[in-house]
Amino acid sequence: MCNNTTTLTRRNRSHESAVDLLPPVTASSLLPPLSSVKNLQPYNTKSPVGTFTSKVTSPQQIITKHGRIDARKCLVAHVGLENFIRNIALPLDLKLPDEVKFNMNGRGRIRSWEEVYLAERVYTKCLGISKRIYQTHAFTHEPDRKLAYFILEEHNERSLSFLPGFDFFVLVFTYYDDDKNVTRVEVQYDQLSFFLHCMGLAQGHAWVTENLITPFALAWAKAFYASGLANPFTFVLQLLLVPCALIYWFLW
């Protein structure tokens, strides 16, 4: 793989690709005529969606956004978070100032890169992770929003033999300013799944969910929908009444 002093970085530029031998492809050549754009996505099998009611998006805006997005392949692989971050910024020539708004899945908000690196070193020790190999293979860039986002793949090796190693996927959003300074980073991932992997319980949890919880949940969903009473108010009412009924049944 790679080590602390080895970086794998590869960029595929459009002007180096054989695709340029073909006629230029535009959003209009890939999409239906404007008259049928309003049926971009069917709402159900009975009738098309018609005109959008949203005030912030529309089929035409979606098509325009699609034409402006830059999606490219870019391989960056590294051991250690700091090495990875410093090299993932290179394809877009982004700068990493000392201060940054780093949102760790809504569970922590960090204000500087040094604190980000420190937090990663501490919690990997606490969770029994001896080595983390970070990699990404592509990213999506929206220049109009000054935003780039990508899927971060983690390979985690463990410091204790009875804890299994595991792979994990994280969605990373990176925002920058006019000077290409990274100003904000938002990391989103399934926190429950991550800690289940750390404790070696992910496979057991998956079995219980698939074989015990899911059949019961599907039976409840079918009955609830068939009753014709499915709405937010009755759903919340069930969440309040069912636990109270169970407590009353077992304790009284």
C-alpha atoms as a PDB file:
ATOM      1  CA  MET A   1       0.000   0.000   0.000  1.00  0.00           C
ATOM      2  CA  CYS A   2       1.533   3.283   1.082  1.00  0.00           C
ATOM      3  CA  ASN A   3       3.467   4.542   4.095  1.00  0.00           C
ATOM      4  CA  ASN A   4       4.031   7.841   5.877  1.00  0.00           C
ATOM      5  CA  THR A   5       6.462   9.046   3.261  1.00  0.00           C
ATOM      6  CA  THR A   6       4.763   7.720   0.168  1.00  0.00           C
ATOM      7  CA  THR A   7       1.944   9.489  -1.633  1.00  0.00           C
ATOM      8  CA  LEU A   8      -0.121   8.085  -4.466  1.00  0.00           C
ATOM      9  CA  THR A   9      -1.628  10.944  -6.441  1.00  0.00           C
ATOM     10  CA  ARG A  10      -2.952  10.577  -9.960  1.00  0.00           C
ATOM     11  CA  ARG A  11      -5.069  13.026 -11.931  1.00  0.00           C
ATOM     12  CA  ASN A  12      -6.839  12.345 -15.191  1.00  0.00           C
ATOM     13  CA  ARG A  13      -7.124  15.598 -17.145  1.00  0.00           C
ATOM     14  CA  SER A  14      -9.740  15.886 -19.819  1.00  0.00           C
ATOM     15  CA  HIS A  15      -7.279  17.137 -22.455  1.00  0.00           C
ATOM     16  CA  GLU A  16      -5.206  13.960 -22.025  1.00  0.00           C
ATOM     17  CA  SER A  17      -8.142  11.654 -22.684  1.00  0.00           C
ATOM     18  CA  ALA A  18      -9.216  10.025 -25.928  1.00  0.00           C
ATOM     19  CA  VAL A  19     -12.724  11.222 -25.221  1.00  0.00           C
ATOM     20  CA  ASP A  20     -11.732  14.558 -26.751  1.00  0.00           C
ATOM     21  CA  LEU A  21     -11.719  12.887 -30.172  1.00  0.00           C
ATOM     22  CA  LEU A  22     -15.513  12.676 -29.974  1.00  0.00           C
ATOM     23  CA  PRO A  23     -17.860  15.626 -30.583  1.00  0.00           C
ATOM     24  CA  PRO A  24     -18.310  17.809 -27.494  1.00  0.00           C
ATOM     25  CA  VAL A  25     -20.990  16.560 -25.133  1.00  0.00           C
ATOM     26  CA  THR A  26     -23.273  19.116 -23.556  1.00  0.00           C
ATOM     27  CA  ALA A  27     -26.082  18.865 -21.045  1.00  0.00           C
ATOM     28  CA  SER A  28     -28.639  19.544 -23.770  1.00  0.00           C
ATOM     29  CA  SER A  29     -27.375  16.635 -25.892  1.00  0.00           C
ATOM     30  CA  LEU A  30     -27.761  14.183 -23.022  1.00  0.00           C
ATOM     31  CA  LEU A  31     -31.149  15.304 -21.762  1.00  0.00           C
ATOM     32  CA  PRO A  32     -34.672  15.310 -23.185  1.00  0.00           C
ATOM     33  CA  PRO A  33     -36.202  18.399 -24.817  1.00  0.00           C
ATOM     34  CA  LEU A  34     -37.200  21.224 -22.524  1.00  0.00           C
ATOM     35  CA  SER A  35     -40.883  20.449 -23.086  1.00  0.00           C
ATOM     36  CA  SER A  36     -40.470  17.114 -21.313  1.00  0.00           C
ATOM     37  CA  VAL A  37     -38.105  18.356 -18.624  1.00  0.00           C
ATOM     38  CA  LYS A  38     -40.975  18.882 -16.199  1.00  0.00           C
ATOM     39  CA  ASN A  39     -41.364  15.092 -16.123  1.00  0.00           C
ATOM     40  CA  LEU A  40     -37.760  14.661 -14.965  1.00  0.00           C
ATOM     41  CA  GLN A  41     -38.772  12.222 -12.218  1.00  0.00           C
ATOM     42  CA  PRO A  42     -42.125  10.413 -11.932  1.00  0.00           C
ATOM     43  CA  TYR A  43     -43.722  10.745  -8.507  1.00  0.00           C
ATOM     44  CA  ASN A  44     -45.668   7.508  -8.895  1.00  0.00           C
ATOM     45  CA  THR A  45     -46.877   5.116 -11.580  1.00  0.00           C
ATOM     46  CA  LYS A  46     -50.274   6.806 -11.910  1.00  0.00           C
ATOM     47  CA  SER A  47     -49.246  10.300 -12.914  1.00  0.00           C
ATOM     48  CA  PRO A  48     -46.047  12.294 -13.637  1.00  0.00           C
ATOM     49  CA  VAL A  49     -44.782  14.895 -11.240  1.00  0.00           C
ATOM     50  CA  GLY A  50     -45.875  17.749 -13.497  1.00  0.00           C
ATOM     51  CA  THR A  51     -44.478  21.123 -12.459  1.00  0.00           C
ATOM     52  CA  PHE A  52     -42.276  21.399  -9.384  1.00  0.00           C
ATOM     53  CA  THR A  53     -43.705  23.184  -6.357  1.00  0.00           C
ATOM     54  CA  SER A  54     -40.284  23.772  -4.792  1.00  0.00           C
ATOM     55  CA  LYS A  55     -39.080  27.376  -4.767  1.00  0.00           C
ATOM     56  CA  VAL A  56     -35.389  26.442  -4.525  1.00  0.00           C
ATOM     57  CA  THR A  57     -35.070  23.929  -7.342  1.00  0.00           C
ATOM     58  CA  SER A  58     -36.665  22.866 -10.602  1.00  0.00           C
ATOM     59  CA  PRO A  59     -35.914  20.409 -13.433  1.00  0.00           C
ATOM     60  CA  GLN A  60     -34.195  23.175 -15.401  1.00  0.00           C
ATOM     61  CA  GLN A  61     -32.041  24.138 -12.403  1.00  0.00           C
ATOM     62  CA  ILE A  62     -31.071  20.508 -11.929  1.00  0.00           C
ATOM     63  CA  ILE A  63     -29.990  20.284 -15.566  1.00  0.00           C
ATOM     64  CA  THR A  64     -28.042  23.550 -15.330  1.00  0.00           C
ATOM     65  CA  LYS A  65     -26.286  22.336 -12.178  1.00  0.00           C
ATOM     66  CA  HIS A  66     -25.419  19.065 -13.868  1.00  0.00           C
ATOM     67  CA  GLY A  67     -23.742  20.919 -16.728  1.00  0.00           C
ATOM     68  CA  ARG A  68     -21.583  22.990 -14.350  1.00  0.00           C
ATOM     69  CA  ILE A  69     -20.422  20.185 -12.060  1.00  0.00           C
ATOM     70  CA  ASP A  70     -16.884  18.897 -12.548  1.00  0.00           C
ATOM     71  CA  ALA A  71     -16.570  15.208 -11.617  1.00  0.00           C
ATOM     72  CA  ARG A  72     -13.140  13.705 -12.078  1.00  0.00           C
ATOM     73  CA  LYS A  73     -11.084  10.713 -11.066  1.00  0.00           C
ATOM     74  CA  CYS A  74      -8.310  11.450  -8.600  1.00  0.00           C
ATOM     75  CA  LEU A  75      -6.400   8.836  -6.598  1.00  0.00           C
ATOM     76  CA  VAL A  76      -4.961   9.922  -3.247  1.00  0.00           C
ATOM     77  CA  ALA A  77      -3.951   7.253  -0.720  1.00  0.00           C
ATOM     78  CA  HIS A  78      -2.129   7.816   2.576  1.00  0.00           C
ATOM     79  CA  VAL A  79      -1.470   6.467   6.016  1.00  0.00           C
ATOM     80  CA  GLY A  80      -2.582   9.007   8.630  1.00  0.00           C
ATOM     81  CA  LEU A  81      -5.186  11.749   8.431  1.00  0.00           C
ATOM     82  CA  GLU A  82      -2.783  14.689   8.284  1.00  0.00           C
ATOM     83  CA  ASN A  83      -0.857  13.257   5.323  1.00  0.00           C
ATOM     84  CA  PHE A  84      -4.104  12.538   3.490  1.00  0.00           C
ATOM     85  CA  ILE A  85      -5.623  15.994   4.066  1.00  0.00           C
ATOM     86  CA  ARG A  86      -2.500  17.847   2.941  1.00  0.00           C
ATOM     87  CA  ASN A  87      -2.480  15.901  -0.334  1.00  0.00           C
ATOM     88  CA  ILE A  88      -6.204  15.769  -1.088  1.00  0.00           C
ATOM     89  CA  ALA A  89      -6.123  19.582  -1.299  1.00  0.00           C
ATOM     90  CA  LEU A  90      -3.608  19.524  -4.168  1.00  0.00           C
ATOM     91  CA  PRO A  91      -5.830  18.551  -7.161  1.00  0.00           C
ATOM     92  CA  LEU A  92      -7.857  21.774  -6.793  1.00  0.00           C
ATOM     93  CA  ASP A  93      -4.917  23.839  -5.531  1.00  0.00           C
ATOM     94  CA  LEU A  94      -6.684  24.500  -2.237  1.00  0.00           C
ATOM     95  CA  LYS A  95      -4.893  26.069   0.721  1.00  0.00           C
ATOM     96  CA  LEU A  96      -5.139  24.962   4.342  1.00  0.00           C
ATOM     97  CA  PRO A  97      -5.033  27.948   6.722  1.00  0.00           C
ATOM     98  CA  ASP A  98      -4.606  27.292  10.437  1.00  0.00           C
ATOM     99  CA  GLU A  99      -8.250  28.016  11.218  1.00  0.00           C
ATOM    100  CA  VAL A 100     -11.110  25.948   9.830  1.00  0.00           C
ATOM    101  CA  LYS A 101     -14.671  25.087  10.820  1.00  0.00           C
ATOM    102  CA  PHE A 102     -14.551  21.295  11.031  1.00  0.00           C
ATOM    103  CA  ASN A 103     -17.886  19.610  11.707  1.00  0.00           C
ATOM    104  CA  MET A 104     -17.422  16.005  12.825  1.00  0.00           C
ATOM    105  CA  ASN A 105     -20.798  14.499  11.967  1.00  0.00           C
ATOM    106  CA  GLY A 106     -22.599  16.985  14.216  1.00  0.00           C
ATOM    107  CA  ARG A 107     -20.906  15.459  17.296  1.00  0.00           C
ATOM    108  CA  GLY A 108     -17.991  17.845  17.483  1.00  0.00           C
ATOM    109  CA  ARG A 109     -17.009  21.191  16.005  1.00  0.00           C
ATOM    110  CA  ILE A 110     -13.295  21.888  15.795  1.00  0.00           C
ATOM    111  CA  ARG A 111     -11.710  25.240  14.935  1.00  0.00           C
ATOM    112  CA  SER A 112      -8.174  24.424  13.771  1.00  0.00           C
ATOM    113  CA  TRP A 113      -6.376  21.728  11.793  1.00  0.00           C
ATOM    114  CA  GLU A 114      -4.002  20.972  14.690  1.00  0.00           C
ATOM    115  CA  GLU A 115      -7.007  20.150  16.857  1.00  0.00           C
ATOM    116  CA  VAL A 116      -8.408  17.941  14.071  1.00  0.00           C
ATOM    117  CA  TYR A 117      -5.164  15.972  13.874  1.00  0.00           C
ATOM    118  CA  LEU A 118      -4.972  15.726  17.669  1.00  0.00           C
ATOM    119  CA  ALA A 119      -8.560  14.459  17.931  1.00  0.00           C
ATOM    120  CA  GLU A 120      -7.845  11.784  15.324  1.00  0.00           C
ATOM    121  CA  ARG A 121      -4.707  10.595  17.121  1.00  0.00           C
ATOM    122  CA  VAL A 122      -6.483  10.393  20.487  1.00  0.00           C
ATOM    123  CA  TYR A 123      -9.639   8.573  19.463  1.00  0.00           C
ATOM    124  CA  THR A 124      -7.787   6.049  17.295  1.00  0.00           C
ATOM    125  CA  LYS A 125      -5.763   5.110  20.403  1.00  0.00           C
ATOM    126  CA  CYS A 126      -8.928   4.893  22.504  1.00  0.00           C
ATOM    127  CA  LEU A 127     -10.715   2.723  19.940  1.00  0.00           C
ATOM    128  CA  GLY A 128      -7.837   0.298  19.484  1.00  0.00           C
ATOM    129  CA  ILE A 129      -6.938   1.362  15.932  1.00  0.00           C
ATOM    130  CA  SER A 130      -3.244   0.971  15.178  1.00  0.00           C
ATOM    131  CA  LYS A 131      -3.183   2.175  11.563  1.00  0.00           C
ATOM    132  CA  ARG A 132      -5.635   3.938   9.255  1.00  0.00           C
ATOM    133  CA  ILE A 133      -5.179   3.984   5.506  1.00  0.00           C
ATOM    134  CA  TYR A 134      -7.210   6.774   3.881  1.00  0.00           C
ATOM    135  CA  GLN A 135      -8.007   6.794   0.182  1.00  0.00           C
ATOM    136  CA  THR A 136     -10.300   8.435  -2.351  1.00  0.00           C
ATOM    137  CA  HIS A 137     -10.674   7.740  -6.053  1.00  0.00           C
ATOM    138  CA  ALA A 138     -12.841  10.579  -7.341  1.00  0.00           C
ATOM    139  CA  PHE A 139     -14.434  13.841  -6.279  1.00  0.00           C
ATOM    140  CA  THR A 140     -17.216  16.144  -7.411  1.00  0.00           C
ATOM    141  CA  HIS A 141     -16.500  19.858  -7.720  1.00  0.00           C
ATOM    142  CA  GLU A 142     -19.159  22.577  -7.863  1.00  0.00           C
ATOM    143  CA  PRO A 143     -17.278  25.793  -8.662  1.00  0.00           C
ATOM    144  CA  ASP A 144     -20.397  27.969  -8.376  1.00  0.00           C
ATOM    145  CA  ARG A 145     -20.817  26.922  -4.735  1.00  0.00           C
ATOM    146  CA  LYS A 146     -17.063  26.715  -4.038  1.00  0.00           C
ATOM    147  CA  LEU A 147     -17.627  23.161  -2.893  1.00  0.00           C
ATOM    148  CA  ALA A 148     -15.876  19.843  -3.462  1.00  0.00           C
ATOM    149  CA  TYR A 149     -17.045  16.576  -1.981  1.00  0.00           C
ATOM    150  CA  PHE A 150     -15.888  12.989  -2.131  1.00  0.00           C
ATOM    151  CA  ILE A 151     -16.213   9.562  -0.537  1.00  0.00           C
ATOM    152  CA  LEU A 152     -13.366   8.818   1.863  1.00  0.00           C
ATOM    153  CA  GLU A 153     -12.496   5.137   2.262  1.00  0.00           C
ATOM    154  CA  GLU A 154     -10.881   4.077   5.540  1.00  0.00           C
ATOM    155  CA  HIS A 155      -9.050   0.822   6.168  1.00  0.00           C
ATOM    156  CA  ASN A 156      -8.628   0.355   9.922  1.00  0.00           C
ATOM    157  CA  GLU A 157      -6.132  -2.066  11.432  1.00  0.00           C
ATOM    158  CA  ARG A 158      -6.457  -2.933  15.125  1.00  0.00           C
ATOM    159  CA  SER A 159      -3.994  -2.828  17.997  1.00  0.00           C
ATOM    160  CA  LEU A 160      -5.639  -5.807  19.780  1.00  0.00           C
ATOM    161  CA  SER A 161      -5.743  -9.231  18.148  1.00  0.00           C
ATOM    162  CA  PHE A 162      -9.334 -10.038  19.191  1.00  0.00           C
ATOM    163  CA  LEU A 163     -10.698  -6.875  17.543  1.00  0.00           C
ATOM    164  CA  PRO A 164     -11.332  -7.300  13.803  1.00  0.00           C
ATOM    165  CA  GLY A 165     -10.059  -4.812  11.272  1.00  0.00           C
ATOM    166  CA  PHE A 166     -12.673  -3.130   9.126  1.00  0.00           C
ATOM    167  CA  ASP A 167     -13.276  -0.825   6.184  1.00  0.00           C
ATOM    168  CA  PHE A 168     -15.511   2.224   6.440  1.00  0.00           C
ATOM    169  CA  PHE A 169     -16.855   4.925   4.120  1.00  0.00           C
ATOM    170  CA  VAL A 170     -17.248   8.619   4.943  1.00  0.00           C
ATOM    171  CA  LEU A 171     -18.763  11.479   2.954  1.00  0.00           C
ATOM    172  CA  VAL A 172     -16.651  14.660   3.121  1.00  0.00           C
ATOM    173  CA  PHE A 173     -17.802  18.150   2.035  1.00  0.00           C
ATOM    174  CA  THR A 174     -15.128  20.828   1.616  1.00  0.00           C
ATOM    175  CA  TYR A 175     -15.959  24.532   1.224  1.00  0.00           C
ATOM    176  CA  TYR A 176     -13.469  27.215   0.228  1.00  0.00           C
ATOM    177  CA  ASP A 177     -13.370  30.998  -0.336  1.00  0.00           C
ATOM    178  CA  ASP A 178     -12.386  33.167  -3.310  1.00  0.00           C
ATOM    179  CA  ASP A 179      -8.689  32.775  -2.455  1.00  0.00           C
ATOM    180  CA  LYS A 180      -9.096  28.964  -2.382  1.00  0.00           C
ATOM    181  CA  ASN A 181      -8.602  28.797   1.359  1.00  0.00           C
ATOM    182  CA  VAL A 182     -10.504  25.895   2.885  1.00  0.00           C
ATOM    183  CA  THR A 183     -12.945  27.508   5.315  1.00  0.00           C
ATOM    184  CA  ARG A 184     -15.293  24.682   6.296  1.00  0.00           C
ATOM    185  CA  VAL A 185     -15.308  20.888   6.258  1.00  0.00           C
ATOM    186  CA  GLU A 186     -18.298  18.694   7.062  1.00  0.00           C
ATOM    187  CA  VAL A 187     -17.847  14.977   7.664  1.00  0.00           C
ATOM    188  CA  GLN A 188     -20.913  12.720   7.510  1.00  0.00           C
ATOM    189  CA  TYR A 189     -21.030   9.026   8.353  1.00  0.00           C
ATOM    190  CA  ASP A 190     -23.096   6.363  10.124  1.00  0.00           C
ATOM    191  CA  GLN A 191     -21.817   6.772  13.679  1.00  0.00           C
ATOM    192  CA  LEU A 192     -23.646   3.725  15.089  1.00  0.00           C
ATOM    193  CA  SER A 193     -22.189   1.492  12.376  1.00  0.00           C
ATOM    194  CA  PHE A 194     -18.704   2.879  13.022  1.00  0.00           C
ATOM    195  CA  PHE A 195     -18.727   2.080  16.742  1.00  0.00           C
ATOM    196  CA  LEU A 196     -20.275  -1.351  16.132  1.00  0.00           C
ATOM    197  CA  HIS A 197     -17.333  -2.089  13.830  1.00  0.00           C
ATOM    198  CA  CYS A 198     -14.919  -0.801  16.455  1.00  0.00           C
ATOM    199  CA  MET A 199     -16.388  -3.162  19.086  1.00  0.00           C
ATOM    200  CA  GLY A 200     -16.541  -6.119  16.694  1.00  0.00           C
ATOM    201  CA  LEU A 201     -20.357  -6.249  16.884  1.00  0.00           C
ATOM    202  CA  ALA A 202     -21.251  -5.140  13.370  1.00  0.00           C
ATOM    203  CA  GLN A 203     -21.950  -8.632  11.992  1.00  0.00           C
ATOM    204  CA  GLY A 204     -24.057  -9.645  15.004  1.00  0.00           C
ATOM    205  CA  HIS A 205     -26.033  -6.411  14.834  1.00  0.00           C
ATOM    206  CA  ALA A 206     -26.623  -6.937  11.098  1.00  0.00           C
ATOM    207  CA  TRP A 207     -27.959 -10.477  11.749  1.00  0.00           C
ATOM    208  CA  VAL A 208     -30.356  -9.336  14.488  1.00  0.00           C
ATOM    209  CA  THR A 209     -31.585  -6.444  12.332  1.00  0.00           C
ATOM    210  CA  GLU A 210     -32.143  -8.600   9.255  1.00  0.00           C
ATOM    211  CA  ASN A 211     -33.724 -11.640  10.895  1.00  0.00           C
ATOM    212  CA  LEU A 212     -35.563 -10.252  13.925  1.00  0.00           C
ATOM    213  CA  ILE A 213     -36.236  -6.514  13.668  1.00  0.00           C
ATOM    214  CA  THR A 214     -36.870  -6.096   9.938  1.00  0.00           C
ATOM    215  CA  PRO A 215     -39.669  -8.732   9.600  1.00  0.00           C
ATOM    216  CA  PHE A 216     -41.504  -7.190  12.571  1.00  0.00           C
ATOM    217  CA  ALA A 217     -41.025  -3.662  11.200  1.00  0.00           C
ATOM    218  CA  LEU A 218     -42.338  -4.654   7.763  1.00  0.00           C
ATOM    219  CA  ALA A 219     -45.404  -6.325   9.276  1.00  0.00           C
ATOM    220  CA  TRP A 220     -46.108  -3.193  11.322  1.00  0.00           C
ATOM    221  CA  ALA A 221     -45.597  -0.933   8.259  1.00  0.00           C
ATOM    222  CA  LYS A 222     -48.047  -2.949   6.142  1.00  0.00           C
ATOM    223  CA  ALA A 223     -50.703  -2.908   8.883  1.00  0.00           C
ATOM    224  CA  PHE A 224     -50.173   0.782   9.644  1.00  0.00           C
ATOM    225  CA  TYR A 225     -50.403   1.783   5.982  1.00  0.00           C
ATOM    226  CA  ALA A 226     -53.448  -0.428   5.376  1.00  0.00           C
ATOM    227  CA  SER A 227     -55.260   1.235   8.280  1.00  0.00           C
ATOM    228  CA  GLY A 228     -55.322   4.533   6.379  1.00  0.00           C
ATOM    229  CA  LEU A 229     -54.118   6.349   9.510  1.00  0.00           C
ATOM    230  CA  ALA A 230     -50.478   6.776   8.494  1.00  0.00           C
ATOM    231  CA  ASN A 231     -49.436  10.364   9.197  1.00  0.00           C
ATOM    232  CA  PRO A 232     -46.892  12.131  11.419  1.00  0.00           C
ATOM    233  CA  PHE A 233     -49.327  12.613  14.309  1.00  0.00           C
ATOM    234  CA  THR A 234     -50.394   8.979  14.621  1.00  0.00           C
ATOM    235  CA  PHE A 235     -46.772   7.861  14.207  1.00  0.00           C
ATOM    236  CA  VAL A 236     -45.568  10.048  17.094  1.00  0.00           C
ATOM    237  CA  LEU A 237     -48.555   8.910  19.146  1.00  0.00           C
ATOM    238  CA  GLN A 238     -47.461   5.304  18.682  1.00  0.00           C
ATOM    239  CA  LEU A 239     -43.931   6.150  19.756  1.00  0.00           C
ATOM    240  CA  LEU A 240     -45.352   7.565  22.990  1.00  0.00           C
ATOM    241  CA  LEU A 241     -48.055   4.991  23.733  1.00  0.00           C
ATOM    242  CA  VAL A 242     -46.340   1.702  22.848  1.00  0.00           C
ATOM    243  CA  PRO A 243     -43.426   2.076  25.351  1.00  0.00           C
ATOM    244  CA  CYS A 244     -45.887   3.177  28.065  1.00  0.00           C
ATOM    245  CA  ALA A 245     -48.074   0.144  27.344  1.00  0.00           C
ATOM    246  CA  LEU A 246     -45.088  -2.198  27.531  1.00  0.00           C
ATOM    247  CA  ILE A 247     -43.911  -0.682  30.806  1.00  0.00           C
ATOM    248  CA  TYR A 248     -47.405  -1.013  32.255  1.00  0.00           C
ATOM    249  CA  TRP A 249     -47.705  -4.621  31.038  1.00  0.00           C
ATOM    250  CA  PHE A 250     -44.408  -5.812  32.538  1.00  0.00           C
ATOM    251  CA  LEU A 251     -44.303  -3.742  35.758  1.00  0.00           C
ATOM    252  CA  TRP A 252     -47.898  -3.776  36.803  1.00  0.00           C
END
